[in-house]
XYZ file of C-alpha atoms in Angstrom:
653
model
C 163.980 143.308 47.567
C 161.520 144.818 44.973
C 159.128 141.911 45.597
C 155.935 143.434 47.002
C 155.199 140.419 49.219
C 158.537 140.741 50.996
C 158.034 144.485 51.358
C 154.634 143.983 52.888
C 155.949 141.468 55.379
C 158.805 143.730 56.472
C 156.395 146.671 56.908
C 154.132 144.575 59.078
C 157.036 143.570 61.281
C 158.065 147.184 61.737
C 154.542 148.170 62.708
C 154.052 145.335 65.171
C 157.339 145.688 67.072
C 157.058 149.273 68.399
C 153.463 148.575 69.476
C 154.681 145.730 71.665
C 157.357 147.974 73.252
C 154.816 150.731 74.027
C 152.479 148.253 75.707
C 155.084 147.220 78.275
C 155.600 150.860 79.412
C 151.953 151.597 80.308
C 151.999 152.795 83.953
C 149.674 150.834 86.283
C 147.553 153.496 87.960
C 144.463 151.315 88.681
C 145.415 150.592 92.275
C 145.917 154.256 93.216
C 142.548 155.308 91.730
C 140.826 152.575 93.702
C 142.568 153.795 96.845
C 141.397 157.392 96.251
C 137.822 156.281 95.837
C 137.988 154.213 98.997
C 139.352 157.201 100.953
C 136.626 159.477 99.645
C 133.975 156.933 100.499
C 135.399 156.531 104.032
C 135.384 160.290 104.528
C 131.796 160.536 103.329
C 130.708 157.746 105.632
C 132.457 159.403 108.605
C 130.646 162.669 107.910
C 127.343 160.866 107.563
C 127.916 159.063 110.859
C 128.761 162.304 112.669
C 125.649 163.946 111.301
C 123.517 161.019 112.406
C 125.098 161.039 115.886
C 124.330 164.731 116.226
C 120.747 164.196 115.157
C 120.291 161.314 117.550
C 121.666 163.321 120.502
C 119.330 166.158 119.663
C 116.387 163.747 119.518
C 117.356 162.108 122.819
C 117.601 165.477 124.565
C 114.147 166.365 123.265
C 112.777 162.963 124.422
C 114.239 163.460 127.896
C 112.647 166.867 128.129
C 109.294 165.421 127.153
C 109.666 162.566 129.607
C 110.505 164.957 132.438
C 107.503 167.069 131.533
C 105.178 164.010 131.502
C 106.588 162.804 134.812
C 106.048 166.209 136.365
C 102.467 166.337 135.119
C 101.739 162.831 136.350
C 103.267 163.545 139.742
C 101.094 166.659 139.975
C 97.999 164.689 139.005
C 98.797 161.943 141.507
C 99.256 164.522 144.210
C 95.935 166.117 143.326
C 93.917 162.856 143.074
C 95.878 160.841 145.609
C 96.147 157.923 143.131
C 99.637 156.350 142.863
C 98.750 153.898 140.080
C 99.112 156.653 137.468
C 102.841 156.876 138.103
C 103.403 153.300 137.090
C 102.340 153.987 133.502
C 105.421 156.012 132.507
C 106.681 154.525 129.275
C 109.680 155.763 127.295
C 108.387 157.482 124.161
C 110.949 155.917 121.833
C 113.442 153.056 122.134
C 117.062 154.185 121.959
C 117.839 152.223 118.839
C 120.445 153.405 116.342
C 118.534 155.356 113.673
C 119.815 153.318 110.699
C 118.190 150.164 112.036
C 114.618 151.457 111.935
C 114.726 152.058 108.225
C 115.971 148.517 107.625
C 113.137 147.060 109.664
C 110.580 149.141 107.849
C 111.887 147.864 104.515
C 111.774 144.273 105.689
C 108.242 144.732 106.939
C 107.209 146.248 103.651
C 108.786 143.371 101.757
C 107.070 140.800 103.965
C 103.752 142.565 103.551
C 104.148 142.563 99.784
C 105.056 138.875 99.766
C 102.030 138.053 101.880
C 99.784 140.023 99.582
C 101.242 138.235 96.578
C 100.733 134.856 98.252
C 97.158 135.715 99.090
C 96.485 136.791 95.527
C 98.029 133.578 94.191
C 96.006 131.431 96.574
C 92.842 133.279 95.639
C 93.611 132.751 91.962
C 94.313 129.046 92.524
C 91.126 128.606 94.516
C 89.085 130.277 91.814
C 90.794 128.197 89.153
C 89.992 125.016 91.102
C 86.374 126.101 91.426
C 86.109 126.741 87.710
C 87.705 123.407 87.015
C 85.252 121.662 89.298
C 82.267 123.425 87.786
C 83.612 122.482 84.351
C 83.786 118.848 85.342
C 80.258 119.030 86.726
C 79.074 120.564 83.510
C 80.711 117.891 81.453
C 79.230 115.139 83.585
C 75.775 116.694 83.339
C 76.008 117.147 79.609
C 76.150 113.381 79.145
C 72.667 112.929 80.584
C 69.982 113.769 78.021
C 68.313 117.077 78.870
C 64.722 117.986 78.118
C 64.191 120.411 75.258
C 62.048 122.838 77.289
C 64.708 123.300 79.942
C 67.488 124.244 77.550
C 66.445 127.838 76.719
C 65.540 128.480 80.350
C 69.035 127.568 81.475
C 70.565 129.621 78.723
C 68.737 132.680 79.963
C 69.621 131.994 83.574
C 73.373 131.595 83.371
C 74.917 134.825 82.205
C 78.499 134.710 83.540
C 79.353 131.098 82.580
C 78.351 131.460 78.921
C 81.423 129.647 77.720
C 80.672 126.614 79.877
C 77.256 126.389 78.311
C 78.637 126.396 74.798
C 81.056 123.670 75.762
C 78.123 121.659 77.125
C 76.234 122.185 73.885
C 79.193 121.030 71.824
C 79.490 117.958 73.987
C 75.762 117.325 73.635
C 75.938 117.661 69.858
C 78.816 115.233 69.729
C 76.890 112.767 71.868
C 73.810 113.191 69.678
C 75.766 112.559 66.482
C 77.359 109.491 67.985
C 74.012 108.193 69.201
C 72.425 108.648 65.771
C 75.330 106.939 64.105
C 75.091 104.002 66.507
C 71.342 103.768 65.936
C 71.779 103.774 62.161
C 74.431 101.078 62.411
C 72.145 99.011 64.635
C 69.277 99.428 62.169
C 71.509 98.399 59.293
C 72.683 95.371 61.211
C 69.122 94.461 62.063
C 68.106 94.694 58.428
C 71.015 92.494 57.349
C 70.225 89.948 59.998
C 66.543 89.949 59.045
C 67.445 89.305 55.440
C 69.827 86.500 56.376
C 67.253 84.954 58.661
C 64.598 85.199 55.973
C 66.814 83.355 53.541
C 67.673 80.721 56.130
C 64.016 80.186 56.943
C 63.058 79.804 53.319
C 65.721 77.164 52.837
C 65.183 75.259 56.020
C 61.439 75.696 56.187
C 61.585 76.337 59.907
C 59.824 79.092 61.747
C 62.232 81.404 63.556
C 60.145 84.487 64.142
C 60.418 84.176 67.906
C 64.167 84.429 67.804
C 63.902 87.399 65.477
C 61.555 89.272 67.787
C 63.845 88.755 70.744
C 66.702 89.952 68.600
C 64.774 93.128 67.823
C 64.005 93.735 71.488
C 67.574 93.198 72.280
C 68.606 95.864 69.813
C 66.054 98.312 71.191
C 67.247 97.917 74.763
C 70.819 98.988 74.724
C 71.945 98.931 78.352
C 75.506 100.157 77.697
C 74.082 103.549 76.689
C 73.970 105.219 80.075
C 77.517 104.473 80.970
C 78.993 106.524 78.140
C 80.176 109.171 80.589
C 82.340 106.681 82.471
C 84.496 106.214 79.401
C 87.403 104.513 81.107
C 85.216 101.921 82.834
C 83.470 101.278 79.567
C 86.761 100.864 77.785
C 87.970 98.281 80.303
C 84.723 96.369 80.166
C 84.700 96.380 76.357
C 88.272 95.118 76.383
C 87.310 92.196 78.621
C 84.268 91.372 76.512
C 86.379 91.520 73.369
C 88.921 89.132 74.852
C 86.164 86.701 75.825
C 84.623 86.930 72.387
C 87.995 86.323 70.740
C 88.645 83.241 72.818
C 85.155 81.966 72.041
C 85.703 82.626 68.329
C 89.025 80.765 68.401
C 87.433 77.792 70.088
C 84.583 77.829 67.591
C 86.994 78.084 64.701
C 88.861 74.996 65.888
C 85.621 73.063 66.129
C 84.551 74.186 62.696
C 87.871 73.291 61.190
C 87.692 69.827 62.721
C 84.120 69.341 61.540
C 85.056 70.547 58.085
C 87.986 68.169 57.924
C 85.790 65.260 58.969
C 83.116 66.261 56.472
C 85.658 66.483 53.700
C 87.139 63.116 54.612
C 83.761 61.443 54.628
C 82.636 63.169 51.431
C 83.055 61.124 48.261
C 84.113 63.672 45.695
C 82.300 63.109 42.411
C 84.618 64.400 39.682
C 81.735 64.795 37.211
C 79.636 66.918 39.590
C 80.449 70.405 38.356
C 78.648 72.196 41.192
C 80.605 70.366 43.874
C 83.922 70.959 42.101
C 83.047 74.633 41.733
C 82.350 74.803 45.483
C 85.642 73.143 46.317
C 87.524 75.432 43.936
C 85.594 78.493 45.071
C 88.266 79.765 47.442
C 91.275 78.327 45.578
C 92.574 75.327 43.683
C 93.471 73.330 46.806
C 90.569 71.801 48.704
C 91.966 72.717 52.180
C 91.997 76.381 51.255
C 88.343 77.198 52.185
C 88.855 76.904 55.916
C 92.094 78.860 55.966
C 90.857 81.752 53.883
C 87.730 82.015 56.025
C 89.928 82.315 59.121
C 92.149 84.915 57.459
C 89.176 86.991 56.416
C 87.737 86.851 59.918
C 91.040 87.882 61.461
C 91.486 90.707 58.988
C 87.993 91.999 59.693
C 88.554 91.934 63.425
C 91.904 93.758 63.154
C 90.418 96.441 60.894
C 87.552 97.009 63.308
C 89.921 97.249 66.254
C 92.178 99.732 64.434
C 89.247 101.868 63.388
C 87.893 101.964 66.934
C 91.307 102.934 68.310
C 91.783 105.716 65.781
C 88.330 107.103 66.477
C 88.967 107.081 70.214
C 92.316 108.813 69.728
C 90.799 111.479 67.491
C 88.007 112.115 69.948
C 90.441 112.407 72.835
C 92.628 114.897 70.943
C 89.585 116.979 70.048
C 88.382 117.029 73.635
C 91.828 117.976 74.925
C 92.055 120.833 72.466
C 88.588 122.113 73.318
C 89.295 121.901 77.019
C 92.595 123.782 76.676
C 90.932 126.545 74.617
C 88.028 126.789 77.001
C 90.305 127.028 80.001
C 92.477 129.684 78.374
C 89.577 131.872 77.411
C 87.919 131.249 80.743
C 90.980 132.361 82.701
C 91.247 135.513 80.570
C 87.571 136.227 80.983
C 87.507 135.759 84.742
C 90.599 137.939 85.227
C 89.141 140.781 83.186
C 85.809 140.484 84.967
C 87.580 140.533 88.309
C 89.255 143.761 87.377
C 85.828 145.311 86.685
C 83.911 144.046 89.725
C 85.809 141.491 91.781
C 83.273 140.394 94.438
C 79.881 140.697 92.812
C 80.475 138.191 90.042
C 81.614 135.456 92.392
C 78.578 135.687 94.626
C 76.289 135.737 91.631
C 78.008 132.704 90.100
C 77.796 130.703 93.311
C 74.130 131.486 93.879
C 73.291 130.567 90.327
C 75.250 127.375 90.659
C 73.419 126.524 93.854
C 70.019 127.000 92.239
C 71.032 125.127 89.132
C 72.453 122.204 91.074
C 69.340 121.969 93.224
C 67.074 121.842 90.171
C 69.414 119.410 88.427
C 69.536 117.075 91.412
C 65.743 116.904 91.738
C 65.303 116.288 88.047
C 68.019 113.632 88.018
C 66.524 111.792 90.969
C 63.114 111.667 89.264
C 64.620 110.632 85.937
C 66.641 107.919 87.591
C 63.609 106.487 89.333
C 61.624 106.433 86.090
C 64.482 104.908 84.172
C 65.078 102.228 86.768
C 61.408 101.235 86.767
C 61.325 101.111 82.989
C 64.510 99.108 82.760
C 63.316 96.657 85.391
C 60.165 96.016 83.399
C 62.036 95.703 80.115
C 64.612 93.431 81.659
C 61.893 91.186 83.123
C 60.165 91.035 79.764
C 63.409 90.281 78.001
C 64.217 87.496 80.412
C 60.801 85.907 79.960
C 61.060 86.093 76.197
C 64.616 84.915 76.115
C 63.915 81.863 78.235
C 65.565 78.469 78.183
C 63.688 77.278 75.054
C 65.408 80.015 73.003
C 68.904 78.788 73.770
C 67.983 75.132 73.328
C 66.440 75.831 69.966
C 69.603 77.465 68.616
C 71.759 74.650 70.005
C 69.482 72.090 68.307
C 69.815 73.947 65.031
C 73.596 73.859 65.169
C 73.718 70.131 65.923
C 71.227 69.506 63.072
C 73.513 71.360 60.658
C 76.486 69.238 61.667
C 74.437 66.055 61.252
C 73.509 67.131 57.763
C 77.132 67.746 56.885
C 78.133 64.262 58.075
C 75.286 62.776 55.966
C 76.969 64.166 52.829
C 78.745 60.843 52.341
C 75.456 59.074 51.655
C 74.023 61.715 49.331
C 77.323 62.245 47.501
C 76.248 65.594 46.016
C 75.203 68.961 47.418
C 74.296 72.369 46.087
C 77.064 74.947 46.613
C 74.781 77.764 47.659
C 73.034 75.613 50.221
C 76.268 74.504 51.895
C 77.663 77.998 52.026
C 74.505 79.493 53.529
C 74.388 76.703 56.125
C 77.930 77.420 57.256
C 77.095 81.102 57.484
C 74.017 80.272 59.537
C 76.026 78.125 61.971
C 78.441 80.992 62.479
C 75.608 83.475 62.906
C 73.805 81.334 65.479
C 76.882 80.873 67.646
C 77.615 84.584 67.411
C 74.034 85.273 68.402
C 74.373 83.162 71.490
C 77.518 85.009 72.537
C 75.848 88.329 71.859
C 72.841 87.265 73.910
C 75.001 86.265 76.858
C 76.947 89.504 76.643
C 73.762 91.566 76.494
C 72.250 89.750 79.463
C 75.396 90.188 81.528
C 75.531 93.856 80.579
C 71.915 94.412 81.546
C 72.440 92.682 84.887
C 75.515 94.774 85.648
C 73.757 97.938 84.670
C 70.782 97.196 86.899
C 73.120 96.664 89.852
C 75.057 99.848 89.040
C 71.893 101.899 88.776
C 70.593 100.613 92.069
C 73.873 101.446 93.817
C 73.935 104.895 92.232
C 70.385 105.616 93.251
C 70.999 104.530 96.803
C 74.108 106.654 97.024
C 72.300 109.620 95.550
C 69.475 109.267 98.091
C 71.884 109.006 100.980
C 73.900 111.894 99.629
C 70.733 113.968 99.311
C 69.600 113.189 102.860
C 72.988 114.077 104.263
C 73.132 117.232 102.236
C 69.690 118.328 103.408
C 70.676 117.920 107.045
C 73.904 119.770 106.291
C 72.205 122.703 104.606
C 69.861 123.274 107.537
C 72.854 123.517 109.849
C 75.075 125.493 107.505
C 75.041 129.284 107.622
C 73.705 131.250 104.680
C 77.042 132.768 103.693
C 78.798 129.398 103.397
C 79.685 128.317 99.882
C 78.014 125.266 98.307
C 81.381 123.575 97.779
C 82.150 123.778 101.478
C 79.290 121.467 102.389
C 80.522 118.738 100.063
C 83.990 118.886 101.595
C 82.537 118.625 105.093
C 80.474 115.644 104.040
C 83.469 113.845 102.702
C 85.252 114.480 105.986
C 82.273 113.002 107.815
C 82.279 109.898 105.641
C 85.991 109.478 106.230
C 85.474 109.876 109.966
C 82.766 107.216 109.951
C 84.967 104.863 107.947
C 87.836 105.433 110.371
C 85.648 104.745 113.377
C 84.427 101.531 111.763
C 87.994 100.463 111.038
C 89.122 101.121 114.600
C 86.158 99.185 115.970
C 87.055 96.254 113.716
C 90.681 96.375 114.841
C 89.666 96.408 118.497
C 87.380 93.431 117.940
C 90.162 91.469 116.236
C 92.562 92.292 119.079
C 90.027 91.048 121.655
C 89.469 87.841 119.692
C 93.227 87.306 119.486
C 93.612 87.776 123.222
C 90.735 85.404 123.986
C 92.161 82.774 121.648
C 95.586 83.095 123.243
C 94.144 82.754 126.735
C 92.139 79.720 125.655
C 95.185 78.113 124.061
C 97.194 78.877 127.185
C 94.587 77.094 129.319
C 94.608 74.125 126.936
C 98.401 73.847 127.063
C 98.354 74.078 130.842
C 95.672 71.395 131.057
C 97.537 69.112 128.622
C 100.795 69.466 130.541
C 99.009 68.863 133.838
C 97.406 65.694 132.429
C 100.759 64.484 131.164
C 102.253 65.068 134.567
C 99.475 63.057 136.236
C 99.747 60.241 133.652
C 103.515 59.818 134.040
C 103.711 58.561 137.579
C 107.417 57.653 137.394
C 108.286 61.228 136.434
C 108.120 62.755 139.852
C 106.542 66.045 138.768
C 106.194 68.629 136.043
C 105.537 72.294 136.578
C 103.551 74.667 134.443
C 104.152 78.422 134.691
C 105.883 78.013 137.986
C 102.679 76.666 139.630
C 104.335 73.719 141.315
C 102.876 70.449 142.449
C 105.278 70.723 145.394
C 104.845 73.005 148.345
C 108.363 74.394 148.639
C 111.740 74.610 146.991
C 113.320 71.886 149.115
C 110.886 69.338 147.679
C 111.965 70.452 144.198
C 115.590 70.191 145.031
C 114.932 66.651 146.300
C 112.914 65.572 143.244
C 115.329 67.124 140.698
C 112.478 67.877 138.231
C 112.736 71.248 136.362
C 111.145 74.163 138.200
C 110.688 77.834 137.204
C 112.073 80.064 139.951
C 111.179 83.042 137.735
C 108.461 82.377 135.097
C 107.742 84.368 131.907
C 105.754 87.638 132.019
C 103.543 89.159 129.298
C 105.396 91.869 127.348
C 104.664 94.589 124.815
C 107.213 96.116 122.441
C 107.286 98.834 119.756
C 107.570 97.643 116.149
C 111.208 97.018 115.033
C 112.563 97.288 118.631
C 114.415 94.328 120.250
C 112.831 92.135 122.949
C 114.189 89.677 125.572
C 112.337 86.896 127.417
C 114.044 85.816 130.655
C 113.407 82.854 133.016
C 115.221 81.154 135.935
C 115.057 77.342 136.014
C 116.395 74.828 138.525
C 116.632 71.063 138.046
C 118.892 68.050 138.547
C 120.167 66.831 136.083
C 120.440 70.178 134.266
C 117.293 70.544 132.134
C 117.311 71.016 128.371
C 115.584 74.326 127.596
C 113.723 75.035 124.335
C 111.706 78.071 123.203
C 108.407 77.881 121.267
C 106.288 80.398 119.357
C 102.595 79.684 118.571
C 103.154 75.945 119.143
C 106.251 75.697 116.913
C 109.781 75.236 118.222
C 112.231 78.063 117.476
C 115.760 77.125 116.361
C 118.737 78.988 117.843
C 119.617 81.406 114.997
C 120.294 85.051 114.187
C 116.640 86.087 114.571
C 115.977 83.985 117.708
C 119.085 83.844 119.919
C 119.276 81.384 122.868
C 121.281 82.792 125.820
C 122.241 80.786 128.936
C 123.918 82.043 132.179
C 123.814 79.432 134.958
C 120.183 79.123 136.031
C 119.085 82.094 133.853
C 117.876 81.375 130.299
C 116.967 84.046 127.706
C 115.422 84.249 124.249
C 116.570 87.401 122.446
C 114.917 88.900 119.292
C 117.176 91.687 117.895
C 114.254 93.094 115.854
C 110.475 92.634 116.095
C 107.760 92.789 113.434
C 103.936 92.768 113.694
C 103.940 89.060 112.777
C 106.078 88.281 115.872
C 103.015 89.034 118.001
C 101.625 86.003 119.813
C 102.314 83.354 122.433
C 105.850 82.378 123.464
C 106.632 79.317 125.616
C 109.760 78.186 127.443
C 109.968 74.431 127.996
C 112.436 72.717 130.331
C 112.891 68.924 130.198
C 115.103 66.496 132.104
C 114.909 62.819 133.074
C 112.870 63.677 136.202
C 110.117 65.726 134.542
C 108.938 68.602 132.360
C 107.988 72.236 133.061
C 106.750 75.056 130.864
C 106.027 78.755 131.180
C 104.128 80.912 128.657
C 103.526 84.589 127.952
C 102.008 86.802 125.281
C 103.951 89.393 123.305
C 102.102 92.349 121.764
C 103.815 94.449 119.078
C 102.611 98.059 118.898
C 103.057 100.027 115.681
C 104.933 103.323 115.874
C 101.997 105.317 114.532
C 99.623 104.366 117.365
C 102.094 105.650 119.934
C 102.742 108.978 118.235
């Protein structure tokens, strides 16, 4: 065994074994230590309790002494003044509660108080945050409207605490300005291009189209979609709709063009020697059918690119705004908290007053601006409509049809200049696009005019209401409070209107039911009179016979117990019961609103001798209406009706 590995293993075994043996002999003393501690604790508690008991006894003895003293004094006083009512007021100085309990209560109270304070602080913080948020939104909305240059510095000087808000407004304004300029430049560029194209077209065709051009210019100047930039979502929806329309129109147009092109090509005698014509046909590719297809592809590509670009821009802008808003809010929260620490009340009052003044000024200015704008737009719109009269549209339509005629004449001429054909196709496309654009613009202008009018009316009403509110409101009330109250008032008015409408509908229903009831009664009566061989028919138990014996003799059905009007709570069951006599036994059917009900799970027919029932296990609002029980046998017919009203649970609560 000189091998070191073996030696090592044997050593390890020797070391491990005794350790295991030792472990098993460790005495378990944990339990006894625990016991000692418990005993000590018990002893300490006992001592504590004894001490407390002693203290309490001492205190009670003292209290008793004091009470006796007070009683004695009071008795003396009563004896002196002869007034017994004083004696009634003896109240024990302290309740005999165990002393440990008081401390507990005090702690609980303290905890509750702290929690309440914390809650209050949180609520205050939330309220302030909401206010800031609201003011932020206001600011953003205001920033969209173009502000006069003179007013800018004035406002800057006025608002000291909300500096950040102002900068945010400015940024927004800058962004708007940049976008506006860009749009204007694009419009100008487009106008220039269109002018050039029109010029070329006019030179070739030798027709005067200045009128159309001038209207086009006007149309570019008046851009009604401008004001609605702030309502971005609405705008987006509207643009989406317009785009869809335009796409459909374009598709339709493309089909027409393709058809026309095919016809033109069919009817065109291709002259192999005519180099110009061959060049035109081979312009887009070797195959003659290629022109149309490639034109479509290009158009589609262009549209997709534009769409993508617009989406990306919108996304970028949204991200930027989000980021700015988050930053602003963060810094604003920090700022307000630090300012609160310095002077918590003063700032708030100052901010609110400033806001009040600013809003007042803003509202007046807006109202005036709106009026001016509306007037201006009305005039412009009128002018535009006059200029863009019927003759305009007809002219463009005539042009298009002329172009198509020329294309079909190609067969006779046999040859055509490439440039001329191409420019004519472009012109056709341009004209149809122009028409679409015109329609879109007109629709947009009309919508805008309506929107503006509604806005103005609302603003005026809002202003009137607010003025009446402010006169009633106390000076210390916040400006936000009034708006909330107003909303409540509007809601109240709406509710009242709704209830009135409901009541009116209910009355109408009732009247209609009564009228129908009368009609049914009259019809049944007439039938009874007409059928002389049928000895009698009874409606609603109002018999043609004087007494029961007559009925028994005749054998015609007769309601001993007719139906009564009922009302039931929504989803509750309901049972209609009648008693009918007749010989032979009548056949009984139930009807609802003039339609016969089949015996089924929802409408159960029950029959017990002379008693007949219709049972509805569950009712719904649509079960409301007129129910009729009809009894028929060979001797006659009788019917009884009633009205069921279903009340909703909410009205009862």
